[in-house]
PDB file of C-alpha atoms in Angstrom:
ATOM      1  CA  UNK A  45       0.000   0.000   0.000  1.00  0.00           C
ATOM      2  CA  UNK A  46       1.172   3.357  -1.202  1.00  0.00           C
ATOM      3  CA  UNK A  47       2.659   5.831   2.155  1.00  0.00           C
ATOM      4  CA  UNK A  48       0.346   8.963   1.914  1.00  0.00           C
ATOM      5  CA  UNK A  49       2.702  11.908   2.271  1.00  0.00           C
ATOM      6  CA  UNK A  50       0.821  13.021   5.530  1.00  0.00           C
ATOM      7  CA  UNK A  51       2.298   9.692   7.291  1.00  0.00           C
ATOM      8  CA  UNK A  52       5.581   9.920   5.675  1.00  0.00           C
ATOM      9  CA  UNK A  53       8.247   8.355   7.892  1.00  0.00           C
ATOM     10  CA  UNK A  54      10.903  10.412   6.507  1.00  0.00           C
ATOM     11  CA  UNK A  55       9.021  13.387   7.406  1.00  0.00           C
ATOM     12  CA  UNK A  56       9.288  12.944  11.147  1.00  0.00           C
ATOM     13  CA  UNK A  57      13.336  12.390  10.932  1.00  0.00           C
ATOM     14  CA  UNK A  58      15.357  15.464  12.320  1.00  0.00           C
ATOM     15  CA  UNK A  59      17.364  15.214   8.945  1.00  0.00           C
ATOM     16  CA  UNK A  60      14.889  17.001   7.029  1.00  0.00           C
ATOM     17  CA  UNK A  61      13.452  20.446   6.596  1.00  0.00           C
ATOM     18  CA  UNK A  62      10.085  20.609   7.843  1.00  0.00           C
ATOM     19  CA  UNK A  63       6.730  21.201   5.457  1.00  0.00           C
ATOM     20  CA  UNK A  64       3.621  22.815   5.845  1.00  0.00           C
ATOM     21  CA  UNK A  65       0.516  21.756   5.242  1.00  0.00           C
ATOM     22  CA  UNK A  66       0.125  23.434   1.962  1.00  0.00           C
ATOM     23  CA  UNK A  67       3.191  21.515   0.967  1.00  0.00           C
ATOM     24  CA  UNK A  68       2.565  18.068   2.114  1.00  0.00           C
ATOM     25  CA  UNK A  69      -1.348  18.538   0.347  1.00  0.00           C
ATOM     26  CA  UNK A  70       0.704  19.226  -2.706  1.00  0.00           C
ATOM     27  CA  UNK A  71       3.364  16.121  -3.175  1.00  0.00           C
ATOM     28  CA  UNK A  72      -0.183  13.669  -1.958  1.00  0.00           C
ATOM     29  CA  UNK A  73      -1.105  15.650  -5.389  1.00  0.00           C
ATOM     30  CA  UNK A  74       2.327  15.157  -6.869  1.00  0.00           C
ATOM     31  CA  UNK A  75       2.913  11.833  -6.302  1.00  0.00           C
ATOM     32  CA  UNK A  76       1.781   9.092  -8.513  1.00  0.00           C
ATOM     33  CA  UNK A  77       2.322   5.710  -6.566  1.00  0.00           C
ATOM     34  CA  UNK A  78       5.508   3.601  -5.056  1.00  0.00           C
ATOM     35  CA  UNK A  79       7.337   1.427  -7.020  1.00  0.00           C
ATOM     36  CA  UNK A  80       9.814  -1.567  -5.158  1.00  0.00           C
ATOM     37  CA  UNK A  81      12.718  -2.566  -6.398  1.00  0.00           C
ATOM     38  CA  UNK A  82      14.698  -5.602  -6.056  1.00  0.00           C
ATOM     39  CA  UNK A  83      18.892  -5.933  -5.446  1.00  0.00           C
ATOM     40  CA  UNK A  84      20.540  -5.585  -8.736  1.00  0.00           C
ATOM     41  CA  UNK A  85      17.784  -3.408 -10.372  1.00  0.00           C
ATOM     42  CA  UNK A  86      18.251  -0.918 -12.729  1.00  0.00           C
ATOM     43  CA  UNK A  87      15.906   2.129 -12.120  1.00  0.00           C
ATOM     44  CA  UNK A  88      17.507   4.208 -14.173  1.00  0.00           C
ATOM     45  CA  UNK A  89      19.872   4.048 -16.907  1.00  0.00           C
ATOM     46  CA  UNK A  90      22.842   6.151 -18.772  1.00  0.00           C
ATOM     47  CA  UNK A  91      22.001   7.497 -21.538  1.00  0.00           C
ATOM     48  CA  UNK A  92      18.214   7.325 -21.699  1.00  0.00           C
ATOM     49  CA  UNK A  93      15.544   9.130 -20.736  1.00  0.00           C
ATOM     50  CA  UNK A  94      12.670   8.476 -17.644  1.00  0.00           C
ATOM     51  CA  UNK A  95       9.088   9.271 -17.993  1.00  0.00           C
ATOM     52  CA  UNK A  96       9.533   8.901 -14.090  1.00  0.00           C
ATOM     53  CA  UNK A  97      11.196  10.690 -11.063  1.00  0.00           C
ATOM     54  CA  UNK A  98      11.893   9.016  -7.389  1.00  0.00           C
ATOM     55  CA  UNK A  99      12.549   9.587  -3.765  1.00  0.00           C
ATOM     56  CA  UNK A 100      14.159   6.603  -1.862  1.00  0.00           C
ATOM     57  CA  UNK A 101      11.711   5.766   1.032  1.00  0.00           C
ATOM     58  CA  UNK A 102      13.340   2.628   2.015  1.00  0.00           C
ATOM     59  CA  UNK A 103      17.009   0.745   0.808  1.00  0.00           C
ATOM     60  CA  UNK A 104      19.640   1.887  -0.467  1.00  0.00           C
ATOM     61  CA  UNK A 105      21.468   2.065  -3.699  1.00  0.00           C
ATOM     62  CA  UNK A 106      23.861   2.910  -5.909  1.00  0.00           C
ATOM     63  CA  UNK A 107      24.654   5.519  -8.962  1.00  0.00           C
ATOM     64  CA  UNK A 108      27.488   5.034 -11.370  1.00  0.00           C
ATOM     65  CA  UNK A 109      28.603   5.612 -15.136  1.00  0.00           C
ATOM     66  CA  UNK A 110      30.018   3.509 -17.867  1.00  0.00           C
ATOM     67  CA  UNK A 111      32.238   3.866 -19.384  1.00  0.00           C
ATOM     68  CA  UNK A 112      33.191   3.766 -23.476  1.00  0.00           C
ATOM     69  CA  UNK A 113      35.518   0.567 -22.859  1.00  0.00           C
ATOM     70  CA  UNK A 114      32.705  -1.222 -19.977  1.00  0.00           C
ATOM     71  CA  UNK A 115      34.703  -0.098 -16.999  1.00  0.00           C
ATOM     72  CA  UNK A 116      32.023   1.357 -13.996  1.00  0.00           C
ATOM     73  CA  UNK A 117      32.832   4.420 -12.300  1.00  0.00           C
ATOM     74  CA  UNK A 118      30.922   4.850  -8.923  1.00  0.00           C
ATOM     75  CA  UNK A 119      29.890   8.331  -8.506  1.00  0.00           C
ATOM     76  CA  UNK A 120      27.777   8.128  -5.351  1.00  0.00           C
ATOM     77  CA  UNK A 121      25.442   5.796  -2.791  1.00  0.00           C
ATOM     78  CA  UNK A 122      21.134   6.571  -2.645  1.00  0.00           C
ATOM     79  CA  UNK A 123      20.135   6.813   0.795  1.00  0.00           C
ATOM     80  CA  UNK A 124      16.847   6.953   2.016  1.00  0.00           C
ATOM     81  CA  UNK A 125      15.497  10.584   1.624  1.00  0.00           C
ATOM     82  CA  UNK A 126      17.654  11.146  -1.918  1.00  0.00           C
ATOM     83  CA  UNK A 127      15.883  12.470  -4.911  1.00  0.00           C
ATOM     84  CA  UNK A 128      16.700  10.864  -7.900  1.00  0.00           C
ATOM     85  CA  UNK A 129      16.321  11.798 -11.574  1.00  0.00           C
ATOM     86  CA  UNK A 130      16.434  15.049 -11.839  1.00  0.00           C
ATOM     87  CA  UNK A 131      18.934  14.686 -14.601  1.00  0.00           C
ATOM     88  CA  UNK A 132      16.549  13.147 -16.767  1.00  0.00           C
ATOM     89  CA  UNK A 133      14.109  15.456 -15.292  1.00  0.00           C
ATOM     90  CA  UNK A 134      15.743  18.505 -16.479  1.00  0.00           C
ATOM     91  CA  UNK A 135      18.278  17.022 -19.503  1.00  0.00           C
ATOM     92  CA  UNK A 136      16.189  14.647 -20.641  1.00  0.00           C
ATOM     93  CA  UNK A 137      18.556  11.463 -19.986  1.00  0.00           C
ATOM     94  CA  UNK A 138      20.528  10.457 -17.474  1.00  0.00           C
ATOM     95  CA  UNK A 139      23.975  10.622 -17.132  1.00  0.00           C
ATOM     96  CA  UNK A 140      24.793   8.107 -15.076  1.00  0.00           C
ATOM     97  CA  UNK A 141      22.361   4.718 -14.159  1.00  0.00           C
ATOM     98  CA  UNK A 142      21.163   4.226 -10.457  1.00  0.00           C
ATOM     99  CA  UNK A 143      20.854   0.505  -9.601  1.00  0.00           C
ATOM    100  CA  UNK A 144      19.301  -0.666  -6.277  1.00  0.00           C
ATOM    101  CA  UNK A 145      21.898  -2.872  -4.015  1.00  0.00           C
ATOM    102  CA  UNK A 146      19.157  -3.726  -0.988  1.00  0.00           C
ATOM    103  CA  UNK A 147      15.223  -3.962  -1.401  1.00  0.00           C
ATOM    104  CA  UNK A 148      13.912  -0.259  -2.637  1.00  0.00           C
ATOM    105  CA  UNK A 149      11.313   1.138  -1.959  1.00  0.00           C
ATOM    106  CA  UNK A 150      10.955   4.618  -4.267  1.00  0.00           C
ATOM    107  CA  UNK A 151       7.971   7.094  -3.991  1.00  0.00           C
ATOM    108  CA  UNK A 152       7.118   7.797  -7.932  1.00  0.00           C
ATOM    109  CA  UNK A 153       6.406  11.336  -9.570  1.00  0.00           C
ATOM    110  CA  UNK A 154       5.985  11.727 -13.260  1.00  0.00           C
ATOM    111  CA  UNK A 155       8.596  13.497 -14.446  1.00  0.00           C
ATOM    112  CA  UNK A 156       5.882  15.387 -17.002  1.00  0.00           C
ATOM    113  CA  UNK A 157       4.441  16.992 -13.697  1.00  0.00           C
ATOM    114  CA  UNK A 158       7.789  18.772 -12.669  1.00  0.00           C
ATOM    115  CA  UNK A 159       7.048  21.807 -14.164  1.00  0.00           C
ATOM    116  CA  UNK A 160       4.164  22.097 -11.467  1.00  0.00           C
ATOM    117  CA  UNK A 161       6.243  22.691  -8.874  1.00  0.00           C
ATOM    118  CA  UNK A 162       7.496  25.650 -10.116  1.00  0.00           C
ATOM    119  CA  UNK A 163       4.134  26.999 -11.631  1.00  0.00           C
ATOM    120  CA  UNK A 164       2.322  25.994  -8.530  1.00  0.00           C
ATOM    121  CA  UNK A 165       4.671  25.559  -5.533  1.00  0.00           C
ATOM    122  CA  UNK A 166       7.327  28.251  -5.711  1.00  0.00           C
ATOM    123  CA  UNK A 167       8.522  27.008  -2.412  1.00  0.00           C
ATOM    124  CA  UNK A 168       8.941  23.213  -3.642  1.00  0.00           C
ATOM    125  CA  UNK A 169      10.928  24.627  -6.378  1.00  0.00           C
ATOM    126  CA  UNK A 170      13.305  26.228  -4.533  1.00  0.00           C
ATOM    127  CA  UNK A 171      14.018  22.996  -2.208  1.00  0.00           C
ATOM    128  CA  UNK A 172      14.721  21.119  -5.299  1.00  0.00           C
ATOM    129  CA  UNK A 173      16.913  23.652  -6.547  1.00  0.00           C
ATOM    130  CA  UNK A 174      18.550  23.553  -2.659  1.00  0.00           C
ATOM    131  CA  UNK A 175      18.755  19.821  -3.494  1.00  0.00           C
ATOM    132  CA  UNK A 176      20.835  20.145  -6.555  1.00  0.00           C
ATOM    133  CA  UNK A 177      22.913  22.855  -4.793  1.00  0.00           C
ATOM    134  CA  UNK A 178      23.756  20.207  -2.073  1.00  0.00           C
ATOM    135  CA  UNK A 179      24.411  17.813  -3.849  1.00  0.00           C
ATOM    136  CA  UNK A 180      26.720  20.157  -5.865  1.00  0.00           C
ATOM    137  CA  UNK A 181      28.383  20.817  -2.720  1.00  0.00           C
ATOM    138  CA  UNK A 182      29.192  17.166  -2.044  1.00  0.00           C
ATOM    139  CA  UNK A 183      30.309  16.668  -5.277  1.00  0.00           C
ATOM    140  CA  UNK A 184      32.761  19.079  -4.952  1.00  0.00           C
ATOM    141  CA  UNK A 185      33.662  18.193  -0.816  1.00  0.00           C
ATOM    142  CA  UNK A 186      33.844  14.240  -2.475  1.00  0.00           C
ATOM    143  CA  UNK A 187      36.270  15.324  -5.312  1.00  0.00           C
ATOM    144  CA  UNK A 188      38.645  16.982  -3.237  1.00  0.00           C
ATOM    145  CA  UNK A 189      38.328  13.715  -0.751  1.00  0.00           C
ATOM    146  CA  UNK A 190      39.500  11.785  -3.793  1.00  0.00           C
ATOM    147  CA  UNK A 191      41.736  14.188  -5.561  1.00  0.00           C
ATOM    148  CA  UNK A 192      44.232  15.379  -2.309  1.00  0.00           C
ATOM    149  CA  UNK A 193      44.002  12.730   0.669  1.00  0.00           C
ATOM    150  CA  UNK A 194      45.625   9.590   1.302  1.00  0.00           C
ATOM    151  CA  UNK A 195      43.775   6.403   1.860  1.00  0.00           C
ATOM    152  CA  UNK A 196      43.859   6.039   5.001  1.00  0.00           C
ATOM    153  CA  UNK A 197      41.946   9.753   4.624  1.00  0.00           C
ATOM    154  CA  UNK A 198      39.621   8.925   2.032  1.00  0.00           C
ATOM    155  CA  UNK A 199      38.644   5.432   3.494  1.00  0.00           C
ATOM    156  CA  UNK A 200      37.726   7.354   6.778  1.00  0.00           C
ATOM    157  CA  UNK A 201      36.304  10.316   5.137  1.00  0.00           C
ATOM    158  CA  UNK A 202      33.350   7.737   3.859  1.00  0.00           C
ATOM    159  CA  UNK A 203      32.815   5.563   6.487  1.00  0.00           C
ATOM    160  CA  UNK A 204      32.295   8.333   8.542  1.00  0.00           C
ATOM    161  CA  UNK A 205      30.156   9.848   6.117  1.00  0.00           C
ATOM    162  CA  UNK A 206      28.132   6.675   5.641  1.00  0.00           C
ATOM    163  CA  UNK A 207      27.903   6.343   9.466  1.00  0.00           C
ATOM    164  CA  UNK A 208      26.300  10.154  10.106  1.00  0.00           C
ATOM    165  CA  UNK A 209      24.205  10.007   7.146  1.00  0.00           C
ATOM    166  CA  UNK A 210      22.820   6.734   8.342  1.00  0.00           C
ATOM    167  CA  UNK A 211      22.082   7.794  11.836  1.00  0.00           C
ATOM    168  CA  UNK A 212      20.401  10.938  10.600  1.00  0.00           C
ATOM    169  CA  UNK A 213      17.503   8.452   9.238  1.00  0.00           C
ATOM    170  CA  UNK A 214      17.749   6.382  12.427  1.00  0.00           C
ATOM    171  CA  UNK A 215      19.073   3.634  10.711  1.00  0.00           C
ATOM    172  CA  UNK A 216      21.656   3.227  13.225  1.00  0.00           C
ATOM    173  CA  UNK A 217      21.758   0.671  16.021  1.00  0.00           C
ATOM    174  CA  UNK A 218      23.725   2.571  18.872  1.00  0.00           C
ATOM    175  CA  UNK A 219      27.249   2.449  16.980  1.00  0.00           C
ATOM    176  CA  UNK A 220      26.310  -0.018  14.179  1.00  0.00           C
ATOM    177  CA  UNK A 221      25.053   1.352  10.519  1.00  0.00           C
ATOM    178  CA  UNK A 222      23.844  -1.367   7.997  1.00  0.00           C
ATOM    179  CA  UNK A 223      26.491  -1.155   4.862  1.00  0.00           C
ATOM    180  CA  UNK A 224      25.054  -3.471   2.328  1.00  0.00           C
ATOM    181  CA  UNK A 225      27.666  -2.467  -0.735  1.00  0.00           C
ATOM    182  CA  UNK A 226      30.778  -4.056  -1.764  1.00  0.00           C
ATOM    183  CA  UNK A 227      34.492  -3.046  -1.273  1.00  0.00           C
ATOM    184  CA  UNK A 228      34.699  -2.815  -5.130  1.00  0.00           C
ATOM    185  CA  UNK A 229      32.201  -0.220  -4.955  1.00  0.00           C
ATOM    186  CA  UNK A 230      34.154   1.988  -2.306  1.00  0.00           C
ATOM    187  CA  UNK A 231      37.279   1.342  -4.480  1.00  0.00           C
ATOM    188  CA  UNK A 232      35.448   3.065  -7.464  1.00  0.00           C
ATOM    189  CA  UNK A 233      33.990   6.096  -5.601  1.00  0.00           C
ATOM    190  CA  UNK A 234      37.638   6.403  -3.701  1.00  0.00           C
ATOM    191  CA  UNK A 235      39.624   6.208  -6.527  1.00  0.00           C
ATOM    192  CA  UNK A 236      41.496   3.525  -4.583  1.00  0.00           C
ATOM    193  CA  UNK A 237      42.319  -0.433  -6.169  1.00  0.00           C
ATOM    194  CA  UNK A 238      40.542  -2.805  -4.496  1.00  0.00           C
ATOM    195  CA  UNK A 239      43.660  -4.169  -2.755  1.00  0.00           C
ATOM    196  CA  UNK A 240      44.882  -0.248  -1.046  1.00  0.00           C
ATOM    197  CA  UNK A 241      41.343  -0.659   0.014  1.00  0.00           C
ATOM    198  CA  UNK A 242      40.988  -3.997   1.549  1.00  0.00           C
ATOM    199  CA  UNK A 243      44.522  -3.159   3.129  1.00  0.00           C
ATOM    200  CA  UNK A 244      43.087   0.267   4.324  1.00  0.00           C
ATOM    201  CA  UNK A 245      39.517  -1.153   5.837  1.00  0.00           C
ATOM    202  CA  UNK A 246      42.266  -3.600   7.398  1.00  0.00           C
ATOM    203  CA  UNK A 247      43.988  -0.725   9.394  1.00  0.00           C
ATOM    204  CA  UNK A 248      41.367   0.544  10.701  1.00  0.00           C
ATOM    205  CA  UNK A 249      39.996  -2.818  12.000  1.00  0.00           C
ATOM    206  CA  UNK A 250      43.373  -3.296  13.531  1.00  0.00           C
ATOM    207  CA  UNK A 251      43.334   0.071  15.307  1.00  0.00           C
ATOM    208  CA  UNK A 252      40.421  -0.482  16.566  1.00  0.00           C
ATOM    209  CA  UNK A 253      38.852   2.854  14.721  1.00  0.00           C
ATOM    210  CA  UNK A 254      35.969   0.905  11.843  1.00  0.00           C
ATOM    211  CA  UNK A 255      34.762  -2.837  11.303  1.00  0.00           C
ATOM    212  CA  UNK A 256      33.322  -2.976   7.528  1.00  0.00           C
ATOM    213  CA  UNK A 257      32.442  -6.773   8.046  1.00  0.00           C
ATOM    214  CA  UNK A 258      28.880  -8.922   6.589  1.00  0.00           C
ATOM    215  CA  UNK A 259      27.258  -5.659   5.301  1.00  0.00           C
ATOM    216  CA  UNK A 260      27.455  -4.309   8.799  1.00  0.00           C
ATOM    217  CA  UNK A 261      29.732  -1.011   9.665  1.00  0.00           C
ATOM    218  CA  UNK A 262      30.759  -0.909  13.554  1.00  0.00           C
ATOM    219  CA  UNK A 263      32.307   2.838  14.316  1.00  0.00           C
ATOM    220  CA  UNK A 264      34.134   1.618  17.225  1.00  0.00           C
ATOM    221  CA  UNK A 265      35.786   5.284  18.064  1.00  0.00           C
ATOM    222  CA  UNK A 266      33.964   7.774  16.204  1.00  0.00           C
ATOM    223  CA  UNK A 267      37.099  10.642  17.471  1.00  0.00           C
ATOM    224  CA  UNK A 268      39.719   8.857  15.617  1.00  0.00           C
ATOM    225  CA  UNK A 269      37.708   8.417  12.646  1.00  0.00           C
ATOM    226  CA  UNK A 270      36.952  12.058  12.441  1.00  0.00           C
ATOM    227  CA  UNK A 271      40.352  12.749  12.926  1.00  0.00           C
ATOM    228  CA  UNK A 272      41.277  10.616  10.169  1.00  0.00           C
ATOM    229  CA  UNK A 273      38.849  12.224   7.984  1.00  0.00           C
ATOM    230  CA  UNK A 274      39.217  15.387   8.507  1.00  0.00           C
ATOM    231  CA  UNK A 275      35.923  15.908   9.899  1.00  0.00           C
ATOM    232  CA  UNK A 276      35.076  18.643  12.516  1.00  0.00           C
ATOM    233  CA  UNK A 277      31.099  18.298  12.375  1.00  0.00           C
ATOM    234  CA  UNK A 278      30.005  15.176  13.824  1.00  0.00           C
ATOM    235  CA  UNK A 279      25.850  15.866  12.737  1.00  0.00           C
ATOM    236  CA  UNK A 280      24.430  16.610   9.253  1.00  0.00           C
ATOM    237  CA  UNK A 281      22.529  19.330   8.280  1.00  0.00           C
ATOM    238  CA  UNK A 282      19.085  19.046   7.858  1.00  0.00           C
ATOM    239  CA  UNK A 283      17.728  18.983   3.609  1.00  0.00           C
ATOM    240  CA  UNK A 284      14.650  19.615   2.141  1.00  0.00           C
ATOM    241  CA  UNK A 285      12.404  16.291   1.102  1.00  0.00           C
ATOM    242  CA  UNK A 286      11.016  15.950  -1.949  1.00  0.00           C
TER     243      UNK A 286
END
């Protein structure tokens, strides 16, 4: 059964902006449906265009390109809360595919309807434009991550902000996050092979800092890995939710 927007569980979550009523009547009008999604599904692929757009309500997943010789390049993880599609929304195709790693569940919007929220809901508008800033501003935070640290850096940098991400949507268990994506795929994003990596998640085992083990991440002293990664802030700031 669909989630009216009203008794959205995402809604009650510290991590996100709060919504009036006008708003919340509005996406109930916006939103078509729910659509699930198994491990290993494609929702949206490179290169072509979606006559649908989708928030994750539930799983996780992951978005990557390919490229011209069949090598994947990882270019970020879908978290509950995430928008995705606007590409395809706004380009017309996507420029990179998103494939589900756990069980999805994605609230559904047809992506012929965005142009409502800007003739209709100037506010909405603006929090999907806040959206694309943000995730501008990670981009940028994530290529610098990849471009100027050293593993042991980078490695730390992303468990940590796995970890806080995570426990913004309550989907930690005191200092346990479910991690439900391969090494491989950390190698990508990282720029890393998956042997610096392996070595890396290794270290930090050893030091008693991060367990990566069975799809489960254990932060075992949250300081160091801060430290490590260069990380003052150990919260998130709240986002707007489509």
């Amino acid at each position: 059964m669909s989630t009216n927007c009203s008794n959205c569980p995402l809604r009650k979550l510290d991590a996100f902006l709060d919504m009036s009523g006008a708003e919340v009547a509005f996406m109930e009008r916006f939103k078509t449906g729910e659509l699930e999604a198994q491990p290993g599904t494609e929702i949206m692929a490179q290169g072509q265009s979606s006559t649908h757009l989708f928030t994750c309500l539930k799983g996780m997943g992951l978005r990557y390109k390919t490229l011209e010789d069949g090598r994947r390049q990882v270019v970020g993880f879908v978290l509950p809360g995430d928008f995705i599609g606007l590409q395809a929304g706004v380009m017309s195709e996507m420029e990179h595919s998103v494939e589900a790693s756990t069980p999805m569940r994605l609230c559904t919007f047809n992506r012929s309807d965005l142009w409502t929220l800007f003739t209709s809901h100037p506010s909405r508008a603006y929090d999907l434009t806040r959206i694309a800033a943000l995730e501008e501003v990670f981009l940028g935070e994530a290529l610098a991550v990849v471009g100027q640290l050293d593993a042991i850096a980078k490695v730390s940098w992303a468990l940590h902000r796995f970890y806080v991400r995570l426990a913004s949507v309550n989907m930690n268990d005191e200092n346990h996050v479910r991690l439900p994506y391969r090494q491989q795929d950390l190698a990508d994003a990282l720029g890393l092979s998956l042997v610096h990596t392996n070595k890396t998640l290794a270290r930090l085992r050893e030091d008693q800092i991060a367990t990566w083990s069975d799809d489960q991440l254990t932060i075992h002293n949250m300081e160091r890995l801060s430290k490590l990664a260069r990380e003052e802030s150990q919260g998130i700031a709240k986002r707007p939710l489509i």
